[in-house]
Amino acid sequence: MHRDVLERFPAGDPRGSWRAEEFARARRKEGTPAEVVMDLESDVFLVVVPRQSREQAS
């Protein structure tokens, strides 16, 4: 599955993933299927959405 990254939040933030979760929740309220995942290599929380294939976009 391919995904597009909407936003990145440092994992070292004192609030942890909260900022990422809040951002994703706001996008979901707008109708965007956003979710939070952890990128262990770069130590960040990513807010991502599924990438639409060309067939789905048309």
Backbone as XML, in Angstrom:
<?xml version="1.0"?>
<chain id="A" units="angstrom">
  <residue number="1" name="MET">
    <atom name="N" x="0.851" y="-1.182" z="0.000"/>
    <atom name="CA" x="0.000" y="0.000" z="0.000"/>
    <atom name="C" x="0.891" y="1.239" z="0.000"/>
  </residue>
  <residue number="2" name="HIS">
    <atom name="N" x="0.558" y="2.169" z="-0.869"/>
    <atom name="CA" x="1.289" y="3.434" z="-0.930"/>
    <atom name="C" x="0.500" y="4.493" z="-0.178"/>
  </residue>
  <residue number="3" name="ARG">
    <atom name="N" x="1.248" y="5.364" z="0.492"/>
    <atom name="CA" x="0.604" y="6.420" z="1.277"/>
    <atom name="C" x="1.286" y="7.750" z="1.023"/>
  </residue>
  <residue number="4" name="ASP">
    <atom name="N" x="0.526" y="8.811" z="1.173"/>
    <atom name="CA" x="1.070" y="10.163" z="1.113"/>
    <atom name="C" x="1.155" y="10.709" z="2.530"/>
  </residue>
  <residue number="5" name="VAL">
    <atom name="N" x="2.244" y="11.402" z="2.831"/>
    <atom name="CA" x="2.447" y="11.992" z="4.154"/>
    <atom name="C" x="1.876" y="13.403" z="4.158"/>
  </residue>
  <residue number="6" name="LEU">
    <atom name="N" x="0.961" y="13.656" z="5.086"/>
    <atom name="CA" x="0.390" y="14.997" z="5.228"/>
    <atom name="C" x="1.236" y="15.870" z="6.145"/>
  </residue>
  <residue number="7" name="GLU">
    <atom name="N" x="1.755" y="15.265" z="7.232"/>
    <atom name="CA" x="2.492" y="16.041" z="8.228"/>
    <atom name="C" x="3.399" y="15.112" z="9.018"/>
  </residue>
  <residue number="8" name="ARG">
    <atom name="N" x="4.471" y="15.677" z="9.587"/>
    <atom name="CA" x="5.429" y="14.933" z="10.422"/>
    <atom name="C" x="5.511" y="15.600" z="11.796"/>
  </residue>
  <residue number="9" name="PHE">
    <atom name="N" x="5.605" y="14.769" z="12.840"/>
    <atom name="CA" x="5.719" y="15.271" z="14.204"/>
    <atom name="C" x="6.843" y="14.523" z="14.908"/>
  </residue>
  <residue number="10" name="PRO">
    <atom name="N" x="7.792" y="15.224" z="15.531"/>
    <atom name="CA" x="8.915" y="14.556" z="16.193"/>
    <atom name="C" x="8.438" y="13.655" z="17.337"/>
  </residue>
  <residue number="11" name="ALA">
    <atom name="N" x="9.001" y="12.460" z="17.398"/>
    <atom name="CA" x="8.625" y="11.526" z="18.456"/>
    <atom name="C" x="9.139" y="11.997" z="19.818"/>
  </residue>
  <residue number="12" name="GLY">
    <atom name="N" x="10.164" y="12.830" z="19.824"/>
    <atom name="CA" x="10.716" y="13.325" z="21.077"/>
    <atom name="C" x="9.917" y="14.462" z="21.692"/>
  </residue>
  <residue number="13" name="ASP">
    <atom name="N" x="8.836" y="14.859" z="21.058"/>
    <atom name="CA" x="7.993" y="15.933" z="21.582"/>
    <atom name="C" x="7.472" y="15.525" z="22.963"/>
  </residue>
  <residue number="14" name="PRO">
    <atom name="N" x="7.407" y="16.443" z="23.919"/>
    <atom name="CA" x="6.926" y="16.102" z="25.268"/>
    <atom name="C" x="5.513" y="15.510" z="25.287"/>
  </residue>
  <residue number="15" name="ARG">
    <atom name="N" x="4.706" y="15.830" z="24.279"/>
    <atom name="CA" x="3.338" y="15.304" z="24.234"/>
    <atom name="C" x="3.254" y="13.998" z="23.443"/>
  </residue>
  <residue number="16" name="GLY">
    <atom name="N" x="4.401" y="13.472" z="22.997"/>
    <atom name="CA" x="4.402" y="12.207" z="22.264"/>
    <atom name="C" x="3.619" y="12.308" z="20.976"/>
  </residue>
  <residue number="17" name="SER">
    <atom name="N" x="2.741" y="11.357" z="20.748"/>
    <atom name="CA" x="1.976" y="11.309" z="19.495"/>
    <atom name="C" x="0.709" y="12.164" z="19.526"/>
  </residue>
  <residue number="18" name="TRP">
    <atom name="N" x="0.427" y="12.828" z="20.637"/>
    <atom name="CA" x="-0.825" y="13.577" z="20.763"/>
    <atom name="C" x="-1.033" y="14.578" z="19.642"/>
  </residue>
  <residue number="19" name="ARG">
    <atom name="N" x="0.013" y="15.352" z="19.313"/>
    <atom name="CA" x="-0.138" y="16.366" z="18.261"/>
    <atom name="C" x="-0.472" y="15.711" z="16.930"/>
  </residue>
  <residue number="20" name="ALA">
    <atom name="N" x="0.163" y="14.594" z="16.641"/>
    <atom name="CA" x="-0.118" y="13.873" z="15.395"/>
    <atom name="C" x="-1.545" y="13.339" z="15.399"/>
  </residue>
  <residue number="21" name="GLU">
    <atom name="N" x="-1.974" y="12.786" z="16.533"/>
    <atom name="CA" x="-3.337" y="12.246" z="16.635"/>
    <atom name="C" x="-4.383" y="13.353" z="16.495"/>
  </residue>
  <residue number="22" name="GLU">
    <atom name="N" x="-4.119" y="14.504" z="17.093"/>
    <atom name="CA" x="-5.044" y="15.634" z="16.981"/>
    <atom name="C" x="-5.135" y="16.118" z="15.535"/>
  </residue>
  <residue number="23" name="PHE">
    <atom name="N" x="-3.995" y="16.193" z="14.863"/>
    <atom name="CA" x="-3.969" y="16.624" z="13.465"/>
    <atom name="C" x="-4.747" y="15.633" z="12.597"/>
  </residue>
  <residue number="24" name="ALA">
    <atom name="N" x="-4.518" y="14.339" z="12.810"/>
    <atom name="CA" x="-5.215" y="13.306" z="12.038"/>
    <atom name="C" x="-6.718" y="13.347" z="12.302"/>
  </residue>
  <residue number="25" name="ARG">
    <atom name="N" x="-7.116" y="13.539" z="13.551"/>
    <atom name="CA" x="-8.548" y="13.615" z="13.893"/>
    <atom name="C" x="-9.209" y="14.781" z="13.172"/>
  </residue>
  <residue number="26" name="ALA">
    <atom name="N" x="-8.530" y="15.921" z="13.123"/>
    <atom name="CA" x="-9.084" y="17.091" z="12.425"/>
    <atom name="C" x="-9.236" y="16.812" z="10.931"/>
  </residue>
  <residue number="27" name="ARG">
    <atom name="N" x="-8.274" y="16.093" z="10.342"/>
    <atom name="CA" x="-8.385" y="15.751" z="8.914"/>
    <atom name="C" x="-9.537" y="14.781" z="8.677"/>
  </residue>
  <residue number="28" name="ARG">
    <atom name="N" x="-9.733" y="13.822" z="9.592"/>
    <atom name="CA" x="-10.840" y="12.878" z="9.450"/>
    <atom name="C" x="-12.180" y="13.595" z="9.535"/>
  </residue>
  <residue number="29" name="LYS">
    <atom name="N" x="-12.279" y="14.610" z="10.408"/>
    <atom name="CA" x="-13.521" y="15.394" z="10.505"/>
    <atom name="C" x="-13.807" y="16.123" z="9.198"/>
  </residue>
  <residue number="30" name="GLU">
    <atom name="N" x="-12.757" y="16.435" z="8.436"/>
    <atom name="CA" x="-12.906" y="17.093" z="7.132"/>
    <atom name="C" x="-13.201" y="16.083" z="6.025"/>
  </residue>
  <residue number="31" name="GLY">
    <atom name="N" x="-13.155" y="14.778" z="6.359"/>
    <atom name="CA" x="-13.442" y="13.749" z="5.366"/>
    <atom name="C" x="-12.216" y="13.077" z="4.769"/>
  </residue>
  <residue number="32" name="THR">
    <atom name="N" x="-11.039" y="13.410" z="5.258"/>
    <atom name="CA" x="-9.805" y="12.795" z="4.771"/>
    <atom name="C" x="-9.471" y="11.594" z="5.658"/>
  </residue>
  <residue number="33" name="PRO">
    <atom name="N" x="-9.244" y="10.413" z="5.079"/>
    <atom name="CA" x="-8.991" y="9.208" z="5.875"/>
    <atom name="C" x="-7.562" y="9.163" z="6.439"/>
  </residue>
  <residue number="34" name="ALA">
    <atom name="N" x="-7.228" y="10.085" z="7.314"/>
    <atom name="CA" x="-5.871" y="10.200" z="7.857"/>
    <atom name="C" x="-5.666" y="9.238" z="9.019"/>
  </residue>
  <residue number="35" name="GLU">
    <atom name="N" x="-4.425" y="8.743" z="9.119"/>
    <atom name="CA" x="-4.050" y="7.901" z="10.254"/>
    <atom name="C" x="-2.615" y="8.219" z="10.648"/>
  </residue>
  <residue number="36" name="VAL">
    <atom name="N" x="-2.250" y="7.847" z="11.863"/>
    <atom name="CA" x="-0.916" y="8.109" z="12.381"/>
    <atom name="C" x="-0.117" y="6.815" z="12.365"/>
  </residue>
  <residue number="37" name="VAL">
    <atom name="N" x="1.108" y="6.905" z="11.855"/>
    <atom name="CA" x="2.036" y="5.788" z="11.875"/>
    <atom name="C" x="3.369" y="6.303" z="12.405"/>
  </residue>
  <residue number="38" name="MET">
    <atom name="N" x="4.186" y="5.383" z="12.907"/>
    <atom name="CA" x="5.507" y="5.749" z="13.432"/>
    <atom name="C" x="6.570" y="5.339" z="12.428"/>
  </residue>
  <residue number="39" name="ASP">
    <atom name="N" x="7.447" y="6.270" z="12.079"/>
    <atom name="CA" x="8.602" y="5.972" z="11.242"/>
    <atom name="C" x="9.785" y="5.814" z="12.193"/>
  </residue>
  <residue number="40" name="LEU">
    <atom name="N" x="10.155" y="4.562" z="12.456"/>
    <atom name="CA" x="11.216" y="4.289" z="13.425"/>
    <atom name="C" x="12.576" y="4.793" z="12.954"/>
  </residue>
  <residue number="41" name="GLU">
    <atom name="N" x="12.843" y="4.718" z="11.648"/>
    <atom name="CA" x="14.138" y="5.162" z="11.130"/>
    <atom name="C" x="14.400" y="6.638" z="11.400"/>
  </residue>
  <residue number="42" name="SER">
    <atom name="N" x="13.388" y="7.466" z="11.179"/>
    <atom name="CA" x="13.582" y="8.906" z="11.367"/>
    <atom name="C" x="13.038" y="9.402" z="12.706"/>
  </residue>
  <residue number="43" name="ASP">
    <atom name="N" x="12.452" y="8.507" z="13.513"/>
    <atom name="CA" x="11.943" y="8.835" z="14.846"/>
    <atom name="C" x="10.905" y="9.959" z="14.808"/>
  </residue>
  <residue number="44" name="VAL">
    <atom name="N" x="9.921" y="9.794" z="13.905"/>
    <atom name="CA" x="8.835" y="10.764" z="13.792"/>
    <atom name="C" x="7.506" y="10.031" z="13.658"/>
  </residue>
  <residue number="45" name="PHE">
    <atom name="N" x="6.449" y="10.725" z="14.078"/>
    <atom name="CA" x="5.094" y="10.247" z="13.816"/>
    <atom name="C" x="4.657" y="10.892" z="12.508"/>
  </residue>
  <residue number="46" name="LEU">
    <atom name="N" x="4.088" y="10.088" z="11.618"/>
    <atom name="CA" x="3.624" y="10.582" z="10.331"/>
    <atom name="C" x="2.105" y="10.513" z="10.274"/>
  </residue>
  <residue number="47" name="VAL">
    <atom name="N" x="1.487" y="11.557" z="9.766"/>
    <atom name="CA" x="0.054" y="11.517" z="9.480"/>
    <atom name="C" x="-0.033" y="11.223" z="7.990"/>
  </residue>
  <residue number="48" name="VAL">
    <atom name="N" x="-0.648" y="10.089" z="7.666"/>
    <atom name="CA" x="-0.670" y="9.617" z="6.283"/>
    <atom name="C" x="-2.094" y="9.368" z="5.812"/>
  </residue>
  <residue number="49" name="VAL">
    <atom name="N" x="-2.241" y="9.372" z="4.485"/>
    <atom name="CA" x="-3.500" y="9.002" z="3.835"/>
    <atom name="C" x="-3.156" y="8.027" z="2.724"/>
  </residue>
  <residue number="50" name="PRO">
    <atom name="N" x="-4.070" y="7.103" z="2.411"/>
    <atom name="CA" x="-3.816" y="6.181" z="1.302"/>
    <atom name="C" x="-3.688" y="6.951" z="-0.010"/>
  </residue>
  <residue number="51" name="ARG">
    <atom name="N" x="-2.732" y="6.559" z="-0.816"/>
    <atom name="CA" x="-2.563" y="7.180" z="-2.136"/>
    <atom name="C" x="-3.552" y="6.544" z="-3.091"/>
  </residue>
  <residue number="52" name="GLN">
    <atom name="N" x="-4.289" y="7.376" z="-3.806"/>
    <atom name="CA" x="-5.257" y="6.866" z="-4.771"/>
    <atom name="C" x="-4.541" y="6.425" z="-6.035"/>
  </residue>
  <residue number="53" name="SER">
    <atom name="N" x="-4.949" y="5.278" z="-6.562"/>
    <atom name="CA" x="-4.402" y="4.851" z="-7.840"/>
    <atom name="C" x="-5.025" y="5.694" z="-8.948"/>
  </residue>
  <residue number="54" name="ARG">
    <atom name="N" x="-4.466" y="5.633" z="-10.124"/>
    <atom name="CA" x="-4.975" y="6.429" z="-11.235"/>
    <atom name="C" x="-6.403" y="6.032" z="-11.581"/>
  </residue>
  <residue number="55" name="GLU">
    <atom name="N" x="-6.734" y="4.748" z="-11.446"/>
    <atom name="CA" x="-8.090" y="4.296" z="-11.764"/>
    <atom name="C" x="-9.103" y="4.874" z="-10.775"/>
  </residue>
  <residue number="56" name="GLN">
    <atom name="N" x="-8.740" y="4.956" z="-9.493"/>
    <atom name="CA" x="-9.650" y="5.488" z="-8.479"/>
    <atom name="C" x="-9.841" y="6.981" z="-8.629"/>
  </residue>
  <residue number="57" name="ALA">
    <atom name="N" x="-8.805" y="7.691" z="-9.071"/>
    <atom name="CA" x="-8.876" y="9.144" z="-9.166"/>
    <atom name="C" x="-9.771" y="9.624" z="-10.302"/>
  </residue>
  <residue number="58" name="SER">
    <atom name="N" x="-9.943" y="8.805" z="-11.331"/>
    <atom name="CA" x="-10.760" y="9.250" z="-12.472"/>
    <atom name="C" x="-12.209" y="8.883" z="-12.340"/>
  </residue>
</chain>
